[in-house]
Amino acid sequence: GEDVEQSLFLSVREGDSSVINCTYTDSSSTYLYWYKQEPGAGLQLLTYIFSNMDMKQDQRLTVLLNKKDKHLSLRIADTQTGDSAIYFCAERPSKIIFGSGTRLSIRP
Amino acid sequence: DTGVSQDPRHKITKRGQNVTFRCDPISEHNRLYWYRQTLGQGPEFLTYFQNEAQLEKSRLLSDRFSAERPKGSFSTLEIQRTEQGDSAMYLCASSPGERSTGELFFGEGSRLTVL
């Protein structure tokens, strides 16, 4: 079946790294995504990784993919208050399936 | 192009009434998706279209829900005989198509409240 799971909350100190984890079930997923939803705003794509890659780095963002364990993670370096949002992991076997989201809050 | 637009942004209705939402995707995108999001949850897949063809519909979707995309451009989502459990944000998204990375471009959603 298709299911994406992630922890609901993460709290980090400003300037530290944030790591958000996700597990998915469909091994046929061709792409995996991280979307960001800020309060009162729509979802926007943050980054994605193709299924034949292990890692992708984009400025402060690092995505790690472990296909064997069906585990995806998003690391945000030097977390800032502007990073406060809900982060959704998503997989794409055919249509795109989202997890429940991880709410990231930043402590001063 | 201003992105994906949805109308109305907010709808309050009484239980048992029918409601219809409209979505206008980004003009060159041939895929259009409908999702539903409730508080504290991620977007839940409802259905999607490739041009005018409805390719998949969620098994969770009851017969009271129907979606159309008659000319492969805008789409409508109709909910008949609304129930309080239908209260949610209904999200529309579009994407360039199967050969793309699959990035979804979301509208701002239509919030439904069923009293």
Coordinates of C-alpha atoms in Angstrom, one line a residue:
Chain A
G1 CA 0.0 0.0 0.0
E2 CA 0.9 3.7 0.0
D3 CA 1.7 5.3 3.3
V4 CA 4.0 8.1 4.4
E5 CA 4.8 8.5 8.1
Q6 CA 6.7 11.3 9.9
S7 CA 6.9 12.6 13.5
L8 CA 4.5 15.4 14.3
F9 CA 6.7 17.9 16.2
L10 CA 10.3 19.0 16.3
S11 CA 11.7 21.9 18.4
V12 CA 15.3 23.1 17.8
R13 CA 17.4 26.1 19.0
E14 CA 18.0 28.9 16.5
G15 CA 21.3 28.2 14.7
D16 CA 21.3 24.5 15.3
S17 CA 20.6 21.9 12.6
S18 CA 17.1 20.4 12.2
V19 CA 16.6 16.9 11.0
I20 CA 13.1 15.8 9.9
N21 CA 12.6 12.1 9.2
C22 CA 10.1 10.2 7.1
T23 CA 9.4 6.7 6.2
Y24 CA 7.4 5.6 3.1
T25 CA 6.1 2.3 1.9
D26 CA 6.0 2.2 -1.9
S27 CA 9.3 1.1 -3.3
S28 CA 8.2 2.1 -6.8
S29 CA 8.2 5.8 -5.9
T30 CA 10.3 7.6 -8.6
Y31 CA 10.5 10.9 -6.7
L32 CA 10.4 11.9 -3.1
Y33 CA 9.6 15.4 -2.0
W34 CA 9.7 17.8 0.9
Y35 CA 7.0 20.5 0.9
K36 CA 6.8 23.4 3.3
Q37 CA 3.6 25.0 4.6
E38 CA 3.8 28.3 6.4
P39 CA 0.9 29.5 8.6
G40 CA -2.0 30.6 6.5
A41 CA -0.2 29.8 3.2
G42 CA -0.4 27.0 0.6
L43 CA 2.1 24.2 0.2
Q44 CA 5.3 24.9 -1.7
L45 CA 7.9 22.5 -2.9
L46 CA 11.1 22.8 -0.9
T47 CA 13.2 20.2 -2.6
Y48 CA 13.0 16.7 -4.2
I49 CA 15.2 13.8 -4.8
F50 CA 15.1 11.2 -7.6
S51 CA 14.9 7.6 -6.4
N52 CA 18.3 6.6 -7.9
M53 CA 20.1 9.2 -5.7
D54 CA 21.3 8.8 -2.1
M55 CA 21.8 12.5 -1.3
K56 CA 21.0 15.9 -2.6
Q57 CA 22.3 19.2 -1.2
D58 CA 20.8 22.6 -1.9
Q59 CA 22.3 25.4 0.1
R60 CA 21.2 24.9 3.7
L61 CA 19.1 21.8 2.8
T62 CA 20.4 18.2 2.7
V63 CA 18.2 15.3 1.7
L64 CA 19.2 11.8 2.4
L65 CA 17.5 8.8 0.9
N66 CA 17.9 5.2 2.1
K67 CA 15.9 3.1 -0.4
K68 CA 16.6 -0.2 1.4
D69 CA 14.9 1.1 4.6
K70 CA 12.5 3.4 2.7
H71 CA 13.7 6.3 4.8
L72 CA 14.0 9.9 3.8
S73 CA 15.4 12.8 5.9
L74 CA 15.6 16.5 5.5
R75 CA 18.4 18.4 7.3
I76 CA 18.2 22.2 7.6
A77 CA 21.5 23.7 8.6
D78 CA 21.7 26.9 10.7
T79 CA 18.0 26.8 11.4
Q80 CA 16.4 30.3 11.5
T81 CA 13.1 31.6 12.8
G82 CA 11.9 31.9 9.2
D83 CA 12.1 28.1 8.9
S84 CA 9.2 27.7 11.3
A85 CA 6.6 25.8 9.3
I86 CA 5.1 22.4 8.8
Y87 CA 7.2 20.1 6.6
F88 CA 5.5 17.4 4.6
C89 CA 7.3 14.4 3.1
A90 CA 5.7 13.0 0.0
E91 CA 6.2 10.1 -2.3
R92 CA 5.2 9.6 -6.0
P93 CA 4.4 6.1 -7.1
S94 CA 1.8 7.6 -9.5
K95 CA -0.1 10.3 -7.7
I96 CA 1.6 12.1 -4.9
I97 CA 1.0 10.9 -1.3
F98 CA 1.7 13.2 1.6
G99 CA 2.6 12.4 5.2
S100 CA 0.9 14.2 8.1
G101 CA 3.6 16.8 8.4
T102 CA 6.2 17.7 11.0
R103 CA 5.7 21.0 12.8
L104 CA 9.1 22.7 13.2
S105 CA 9.4 25.3 16.0
I106 CA 12.5 27.4 16.7
R107 CA 13.6 28.3 20.2
P108 CA 15.6 31.5 20.7
Chain B
D1 CA 0.1 33.5 -15.3
T2 CA -0.8 34.0 -11.7
G3 CA -0.6 30.4 -10.6
V4 CA -3.4 28.0 -9.5
S5 CA -6.6 29.8 -8.5
Q6 CA -9.5 28.4 -6.5
D7 CA -13.0 29.7 -6.0
P8 CA -14.6 30.3 -3.6
R9 CA -12.0 30.7 -0.9
H10 CA -14.5 30.1 1.8
K11 CA -17.9 28.4 1.8
I12 CA -20.3 27.9 4.7
T13 CA -23.2 25.7 4.1
K14 CA -25.8 23.8 5.9
R15 CA -25.8 20.0 6.1
G16 CA -27.5 18.4 3.2
Q17 CA -26.8 21.2 0.7
N18 CA -24.6 20.7 -2.4
V19 CA -21.4 22.7 -2.9
T20 CA -19.2 23.1 -5.9
F21 CA -15.6 24.3 -6.0
R22 CA -13.7 25.5 -9.1
C23 CA -10.0 25.3 -9.8
D24 CA -8.1 27.0 -12.6
P25 CA -4.7 25.4 -13.0
I26 CA -1.5 26.9 -14.5
S27 CA -2.3 27.1 -18.2
E28 CA 0.3 24.8 -19.6
H29 CA -0.1 22.1 -17.0
N30 CA -1.9 19.0 -18.1
R31 CA -2.2 17.3 -14.7
L32 CA -4.7 18.6 -12.1
Y33 CA -5.1 17.2 -8.6
W34 CA -7.7 17.6 -5.8
Y35 CA -6.7 17.0 -2.2
R36 CA -8.5 17.5 1.1
Q37 CA -6.7 18.8 4.2
T38 CA -8.0 18.8 7.8
L39 CA -6.4 20.4 10.8
G40 CA -3.2 18.7 11.8
Q41 CA -3.1 16.4 8.8
G42 CA -1.3 16.3 5.5
P43 CA -3.2 16.7 2.2
E44 CA -5.3 13.6 1.5
F45 CA -5.5 12.6 -2.2
L46 CA -9.0 12.7 -3.7
T47 CA -8.5 12.5 -7.5
Y48 CA -6.4 13.6 -10.4
F49 CA -6.8 14.3 -14.1
Q50 CA -4.5 14.1 -17.1
N51 CA -6.0 16.6 -19.5
E52 CA -9.7 15.8 -19.4
A53 CA -9.3 12.2 -18.3
Q54 CA -9.9 11.3 -14.6
L55 CA -7.1 8.8 -14.0
E56 CA -7.6 7.9 -10.4
K57 CA -10.1 8.5 -7.7
S58 CA -9.5 7.7 -4.0
R59 CA -11.3 4.7 -2.6
L60 CA -12.0 6.9 0.4
L61 CA -14.1 9.2 -1.8
S62 CA -17.8 8.5 -1.4
D63 CA -20.3 8.7 -4.2
R64 CA -21.3 12.1 -3.0
F65 CA -18.1 13.5 -4.5
S66 CA -17.6 14.1 -8.2
A67 CA -15.0 15.9 -10.1
E68 CA -14.9 17.0 -13.7
R69 CA -12.4 18.6 -16.1
P70 CA -14.5 18.8 -19.2
K71 CA -12.1 20.6 -21.6
G72 CA -8.8 19.8 -19.9
S73 CA -8.5 23.2 -18.4
F74 CA -10.4 24.2 -15.3
S75 CA -11.9 21.6 -13.0
T76 CA -14.9 21.5 -10.6
L77 CA -15.3 19.4 -7.5
E78 CA -18.9 18.9 -6.4
I79 CA -20.0 17.5 -3.0
Q80 CA -23.6 16.5 -2.8
R81 CA -25.7 16.3 0.4
T82 CA -22.8 17.7 2.5
E83 CA -22.1 16.3 6.0
Q84 CA -20.3 17.9 8.9
G85 CA -17.4 15.5 8.3
D86 CA -16.9 17.1 4.9
S87 CA -15.6 20.3 6.6
A88 CA -12.0 20.7 5.4
M89 CA -9.7 22.7 3.2
Y90 CA -10.0 21.5 -0.4
L91 CA -6.8 22.0 -2.3
C92 CA -6.2 22.0 -6.0
A93 CA -2.8 21.6 -7.5
S94 CA -1.4 21.3 -11.1
S95 CA 1.7 19.9 -12.5
P96 CA 3.3 19.8 -16.0
G97 CA 2.7 16.1 -16.4
E98 CA 4.1 12.6 -16.1
R99 CA 7.5 13.4 -17.6
S100 CA 8.2 16.2 -15.2
T101 CA 9.6 15.9 -11.7
G102 CA 6.0 15.9 -10.5
E103 CA 6.3 19.2 -8.6
L104 CA 2.8 20.2 -7.6
F105 CA 1.8 23.9 -7.7
F106 CA -0.9 24.4 -5.1
G107 CA -3.7 26.9 -5.0
E108 CA -4.6 28.6 -1.7
G109 CA -7.5 26.3 -1.2
S110 CA -11.3 26.4 -0.7
R111 CA -12.3 26.1 3.0
L112 CA -15.6 24.4 3.5
T113 CA -17.6 24.6 6.7
V114 CA -20.7 22.5 7.0
L115 CA -23.0 23.5 9.9

